[in-house]
Amino acid sequence: MPLTEHLVELRAHLIKIMVVVSVIFLGLVGFSRELYDIISEPLVEILPTASTMIAIDPVANFMAPIRLTLLTSVFFAMPFILYQIWAFVAPGLYKHEKRIAIPILLSSIVLFYTGVAFAYFIVLKRALSFLIAFSPSNIVPMTDIESYLSFVTKLLMLFGITFEIPVVVLILVVTGIVSVATLADKRRYVIVACFAAAGVMSPPDVPSMFLLAIPMILLFEIGLLLARILVKEKKAALTDEEQ
């Protein structure tokens, strides 16, 4: 297919994504304040009595809930977005590649939502409690609603992407970029890298670092286990074909 036809097809998929996200956004925009109440609840629950959230920009009261609604729309549309990416890439894949790609696509969706849920229900409140506990006694914490939204968005996206580690490991092994034996041999370096990455990417507190690093290590081990199973099944299939 010529490049221009590829671009036309890509545009068609992008338009479909924009339409779906827009429809979800229009359905949620009437509940934008309620959505912000939900996302801000972990902070509001632990703020001191004399403290509250503030808006330092005149338009922040309007823009922060709207921006959250747009992000929420993309979040709910993620399965459709990934499907459109799959629909664009699938025609160029071989049949055996499609058989592997479909489970990887489905698992990536599940893992992304699992990571976001883990960050919101387990990590977020603990990280906020730790950070507020370190406030000087003469300082009353009053968080700007835009700054808080940016903090939460980065945290949720970080964990959502981090939970894709098993998928990344499988792709690396399936494509032949690296072998299972090599990954297993480099395990100690991976563990160090996980703690280093968690220290840089997570909120600046020790509990959050461990809550990110430990799942990263466990997810790497899960990916390694699944890659071993996949390689064994592939070898067994090749042996059966030769016989």
Short mmCIF file of C-alpha atoms in Angstrom, two decimals:
data_model
loop_
_atom_site.label_atom_id
_atom_site.label_comp_id
_atom_site.label_asym_id
_atom_site.label_seq_id
_atom_site.Cartn_x
_atom_site.Cartn_y
_atom_site.Cartn_z
CA MET A 1 0.00 0.00 0.00
CA PRO A 2 1.40 3.47 -0.92
CA LEU A 3 2.34 5.86 1.87
CA THR A 4 -0.55 8.20 1.05
CA GLU A 5 -3.06 5.35 1.50
CA HIS A 6 -1.47 4.48 4.85
CA LEU A 7 -1.85 8.09 5.95
CA VAL A 8 -5.48 8.17 4.82
CA GLU A 9 -6.18 4.97 6.77
CA LEU A 10 -4.37 6.36 9.82
CA ARG A 11 -6.47 9.52 9.63
CA ALA A 12 -9.66 7.43 9.52
CA HIS A 13 -8.64 5.60 12.71
CA LEU A 14 -7.70 8.88 14.43
CA ILE A 15 -11.07 10.39 13.50
CA LYS A 16 -12.86 7.38 15.01
CA ILE A 17 -10.84 7.79 18.21
CA MET A 18 -11.64 11.51 18.41
CA VAL A 19 -15.35 10.84 17.85
CA VAL A 20 -15.55 8.22 20.60
CA VAL A 21 -13.57 10.36 23.07
CA SER A 22 -15.79 13.35 22.24
CA VAL A 23 -18.99 11.35 22.79
CA ILE A 24 -17.75 10.09 26.17
CA PHE A 25 -16.63 13.62 27.09
CA LEU A 26 -20.06 15.07 26.28
CA GLY A 27 -21.65 12.37 28.41
CA LEU A 28 -19.38 13.11 31.38
CA VAL A 29 -18.98 16.89 31.20
CA GLY A 30 -22.17 17.44 33.21
CA PHE A 31 -20.54 15.50 36.06
CA SER A 32 -17.14 17.25 35.89
CA ARG A 33 -17.37 18.63 39.45
CA GLU A 34 -18.38 15.23 40.82
CA LEU A 35 -15.41 13.66 39.01
CA TYR A 36 -13.06 16.15 40.63
CA ASP A 37 -14.63 15.42 44.03
CA ILE A 38 -13.83 11.73 43.51
CA ILE A 39 -10.22 12.33 42.46
CA SER A 40 -9.62 14.83 45.28
CA GLU A 41 -11.21 12.71 48.02
CA PRO A 42 -7.93 11.02 49.12
CA LEU A 43 -6.41 14.46 49.80
CA VAL A 44 -9.48 16.08 51.36
CA GLU A 45 -9.81 13.22 53.86
CA ILE A 46 -6.34 13.77 55.32
CA LEU A 47 -6.07 17.58 55.19
CA PRO A 48 -5.86 19.31 58.59
CA THR A 49 -9.06 20.91 59.90
CA ALA A 50 -7.96 24.45 59.03
CA SER A 51 -6.82 23.47 55.55
CA THR A 52 -8.61 23.24 52.22
CA MET A 53 -7.90 23.02 48.50
CA ILE A 54 -7.49 26.35 46.69
CA ALA A 55 -7.52 27.77 43.16
CA ILE A 56 -4.80 30.36 42.52
CA ASP A 57 -5.92 30.99 38.94
CA PRO A 58 -9.32 32.64 38.23
CA VAL A 59 -10.17 30.01 35.58
CA ALA A 60 -8.84 27.01 37.51
CA ASN A 61 -12.24 26.29 39.08
CA PHE A 62 -13.56 25.72 35.55
CA MET A 63 -10.53 24.32 33.71
CA ALA A 64 -9.38 21.72 36.25
CA PRO A 65 -12.68 19.74 36.26
CA ILE A 66 -12.95 20.05 32.46
CA ARG A 67 -9.39 18.82 31.97
CA LEU A 68 -10.07 15.93 34.34
CA THR A 69 -13.23 15.08 32.36
CA LEU A 70 -11.22 14.97 29.13
CA LEU A 71 -8.58 12.73 30.71
CA THR A 72 -11.31 10.49 32.12
CA SER A 73 -12.86 10.24 28.65
CA VAL A 74 -9.54 9.07 27.22
CA PHE A 75 -9.20 6.64 30.12
CA PHE A 76 -12.58 5.04 29.43
CA ALA A 77 -11.92 5.04 25.67
CA MET A 78 -8.57 3.27 26.06
CA PRO A 79 -9.83 -0.18 24.91
CA PHE A 80 -11.28 1.39 21.76
CA ILE A 81 -8.08 3.41 21.19
CA LEU A 82 -5.93 0.29 21.46
CA TYR A 83 -8.33 -1.56 19.16
CA GLN A 84 -7.95 1.16 16.52
CA ILE A 85 -4.17 0.90 16.81
CA TRP A 86 -4.53 -2.87 16.39
CA ALA A 87 -6.82 -2.44 13.37
CA PHE A 88 -4.21 -0.18 11.74
CA VAL A 89 -1.28 -2.52 12.41
CA ALA A 90 -3.00 -5.92 11.96
CA PRO A 91 -3.03 -6.03 8.12
CA GLY A 92 0.76 -6.00 8.14
CA LEU A 93 1.10 -8.94 10.53
CA TYR A 94 1.46 -12.63 9.71
CA LYS A 95 -1.15 -15.08 10.95
CA HIS A 96 1.03 -16.46 13.76
CA GLU A 97 1.91 -12.91 14.83
CA LYS A 98 -1.80 -12.06 15.09
CA ARG A 99 -2.39 -15.05 17.37
CA ILE A 100 0.23 -13.70 19.77
CA ALA A 101 -0.72 -10.03 19.37
CA ILE A 102 -4.39 -10.42 20.36
CA PRO A 103 -3.69 -11.85 23.87
CA ILE A 104 -0.96 -9.23 24.33
CA LEU A 105 -3.41 -6.47 23.37
CA LEU A 106 -6.08 -7.71 25.78
CA SER A 107 -3.61 -8.21 28.63
CA SER A 108 -2.15 -4.73 28.11
CA ILE A 109 -5.63 -3.23 28.61
CA VAL A 110 -6.23 -5.21 31.80
CA LEU A 111 -2.76 -4.42 33.17
CA PHE A 112 -3.14 -0.68 32.47
CA TYR A 113 -6.42 -0.45 34.38
CA THR A 114 -5.00 -2.60 37.18
CA GLY A 115 -2.02 -0.25 37.54
CA VAL A 116 -4.25 2.83 37.67
CA ALA A 117 -6.53 1.20 40.28
CA PHE A 118 -3.50 0.16 42.35
CA ALA A 119 -2.17 3.73 42.30
CA TYR A 120 -5.50 5.32 43.26
CA PHE A 121 -6.66 2.91 45.97
CA ILE A 122 -3.32 1.92 47.53
CA VAL A 123 -0.53 4.36 46.68
CA LEU A 124 -2.13 7.81 46.42
CA LYS A 125 -3.45 8.26 49.96
CA ARG A 126 -0.30 6.80 51.54
CA ALA A 127 1.92 9.13 49.50
CA LEU A 128 -0.20 12.18 50.37
CA SER A 129 -0.26 11.27 54.06
CA PHE A 130 3.52 10.93 54.10
CA LEU A 131 4.05 14.26 52.35
CA ILE A 132 1.59 16.18 54.54
CA ALA A 133 3.11 14.66 57.70
CA PHE A 134 6.41 16.31 56.80
CA SER A 135 4.89 19.82 56.58
CA PRO A 136 6.50 22.25 59.08
CA SER A 137 4.31 22.92 62.12
CA ASN A 138 3.82 26.58 61.16
CA ILE A 139 2.70 25.72 57.59
CA VAL A 140 -0.91 24.89 56.74
CA PRO A 141 -1.01 22.76 53.56
CA MET A 142 -3.39 24.20 50.95
CA THR A 143 -2.98 22.48 47.60
CA ASP A 144 -3.86 24.20 44.34
CA ILE A 145 -6.46 22.19 42.40
CA GLU A 146 -4.45 22.38 39.14
CA SER A 147 -1.24 21.22 40.83
CA TYR A 148 -3.06 18.38 42.55
CA LEU A 149 -4.64 17.22 39.29
CA SER A 150 -1.22 17.19 37.59
CA PHE A 151 0.25 15.23 40.51
CA VAL A 152 -2.52 12.61 40.48
CA THR A 153 -2.54 12.31 36.68
CA LYS A 154 1.20 11.67 36.55
CA LEU A 155 0.97 9.13 39.37
CA LEU A 156 -1.91 7.18 37.80
CA MET A 157 -0.31 7.19 34.35
CA LEU A 158 3.04 6.14 35.83
CA PHE A 159 1.55 3.07 37.49
CA GLY A 160 -0.64 2.30 34.48
CA ILE A 161 2.39 2.27 32.19
CA THR A 162 4.58 0.45 34.74
CA PHE A 163 2.11 -2.42 34.96
CA GLU A 164 2.75 -3.07 31.26
CA ILE A 165 6.13 -4.62 32.11
CA PRO A 166 5.00 -8.24 31.48
CA VAL A 167 3.77 -7.21 28.03
CA VAL A 168 7.10 -5.50 27.28
CA VAL A 169 9.02 -8.60 28.38
CA LEU A 170 6.88 -10.83 26.16
CA ILE A 171 7.32 -8.55 23.16
CA LEU A 172 11.10 -8.45 23.65
CA VAL A 173 11.27 -12.26 23.77
CA VAL A 174 8.78 -12.92 20.94
CA THR A 175 10.52 -10.49 18.58
CA GLY A 176 13.89 -12.06 19.35
CA ILE A 177 15.42 -8.85 20.69
CA VAL A 178 16.46 -10.65 23.87
CA SER A 179 16.23 -14.22 25.13
CA VAL A 180 14.67 -15.54 28.31
CA ALA A 181 18.07 -16.79 29.48
CA THR A 182 19.59 -13.33 29.05
CA LEU A 183 16.79 -11.65 31.02
CA ALA A 184 17.07 -14.23 33.80
CA ASP A 185 20.85 -13.78 33.92
CA LYS A 186 20.46 -9.99 34.22
CA ARG A 187 17.82 -10.25 36.97
CA ARG A 188 19.95 -8.54 39.63
CA TYR A 189 20.55 -5.57 37.35
CA VAL A 190 16.84 -5.36 36.61
CA ILE A 191 16.06 -5.25 40.35
CA VAL A 192 18.53 -2.40 40.87
CA ALA A 193 17.11 -0.60 37.82
CA CYS A 194 13.55 -0.98 39.20
CA PHE A 195 14.49 0.67 42.50
CA ALA A 196 16.44 3.39 40.69
CA ALA A 197 13.52 4.09 38.33
CA ALA A 198 11.04 4.08 41.22
CA GLY A 199 13.20 6.54 43.13
CA VAL A 200 13.18 8.94 40.17
CA MET A 201 9.58 8.53 38.95
CA SER A 202 7.58 8.04 42.15
CA PRO A 203 6.62 10.81 44.61
CA PRO A 204 9.56 11.81 46.83
CA ASP A 205 8.84 9.45 49.72
CA VAL A 206 10.14 6.01 50.65
CA PRO A 207 6.76 4.19 50.86
CA SER A 208 5.81 5.26 47.33
CA MET A 209 9.19 4.16 46.01
CA PHE A 210 8.72 0.67 47.46
CA LEU A 211 5.09 0.53 46.31
CA LEU A 212 6.32 1.13 42.76
CA ALA A 213 9.58 -0.84 42.79
CA ILE A 214 8.20 -4.07 44.28
CA PRO A 215 5.33 -4.40 41.75
CA MET A 216 7.82 -3.65 38.96
CA ILE A 217 10.02 -6.54 40.09
CA LEU A 218 7.06 -8.90 40.50
CA LEU A 219 5.68 -7.94 37.09
CA PHE A 220 9.08 -8.56 35.53
CA GLU A 221 9.13 -12.04 37.06
CA ILE A 222 5.58 -12.70 35.78
CA GLY A 223 6.61 -11.58 32.31
CA LEU A 224 9.67 -13.82 32.48
CA LEU A 225 7.54 -16.81 33.52
CA LEU A 226 5.04 -16.23 30.71
CA ALA A 227 7.89 -15.80 28.22
CA ARG A 228 9.35 -19.19 29.28
CA ILE A 229 5.96 -20.85 28.77
CA LEU A 230 5.56 -19.19 25.38
CA VAL A 231 9.02 -20.25 24.22
CA LYS A 232 8.41 -23.86 25.33
CA GLU A 233 5.09 -23.97 23.49
CA LYS A 234 6.72 -22.54 20.37
CA LYS A 235 9.50 -25.16 20.47
CA ALA A 236 6.96 -27.93 21.00
CA ALA A 237 4.92 -26.71 18.02
CA LEU A 238 8.00 -26.62 15.81
CA THR A 239 8.95 -30.15 16.91
CA ASP A 240 5.46 -31.44 16.05
CA GLU A 241 5.65 -29.82 12.61
CA GLU A 242 9.04 -31.43 11.89
CA GLN A 243 7.69 -34.88 12.85
#
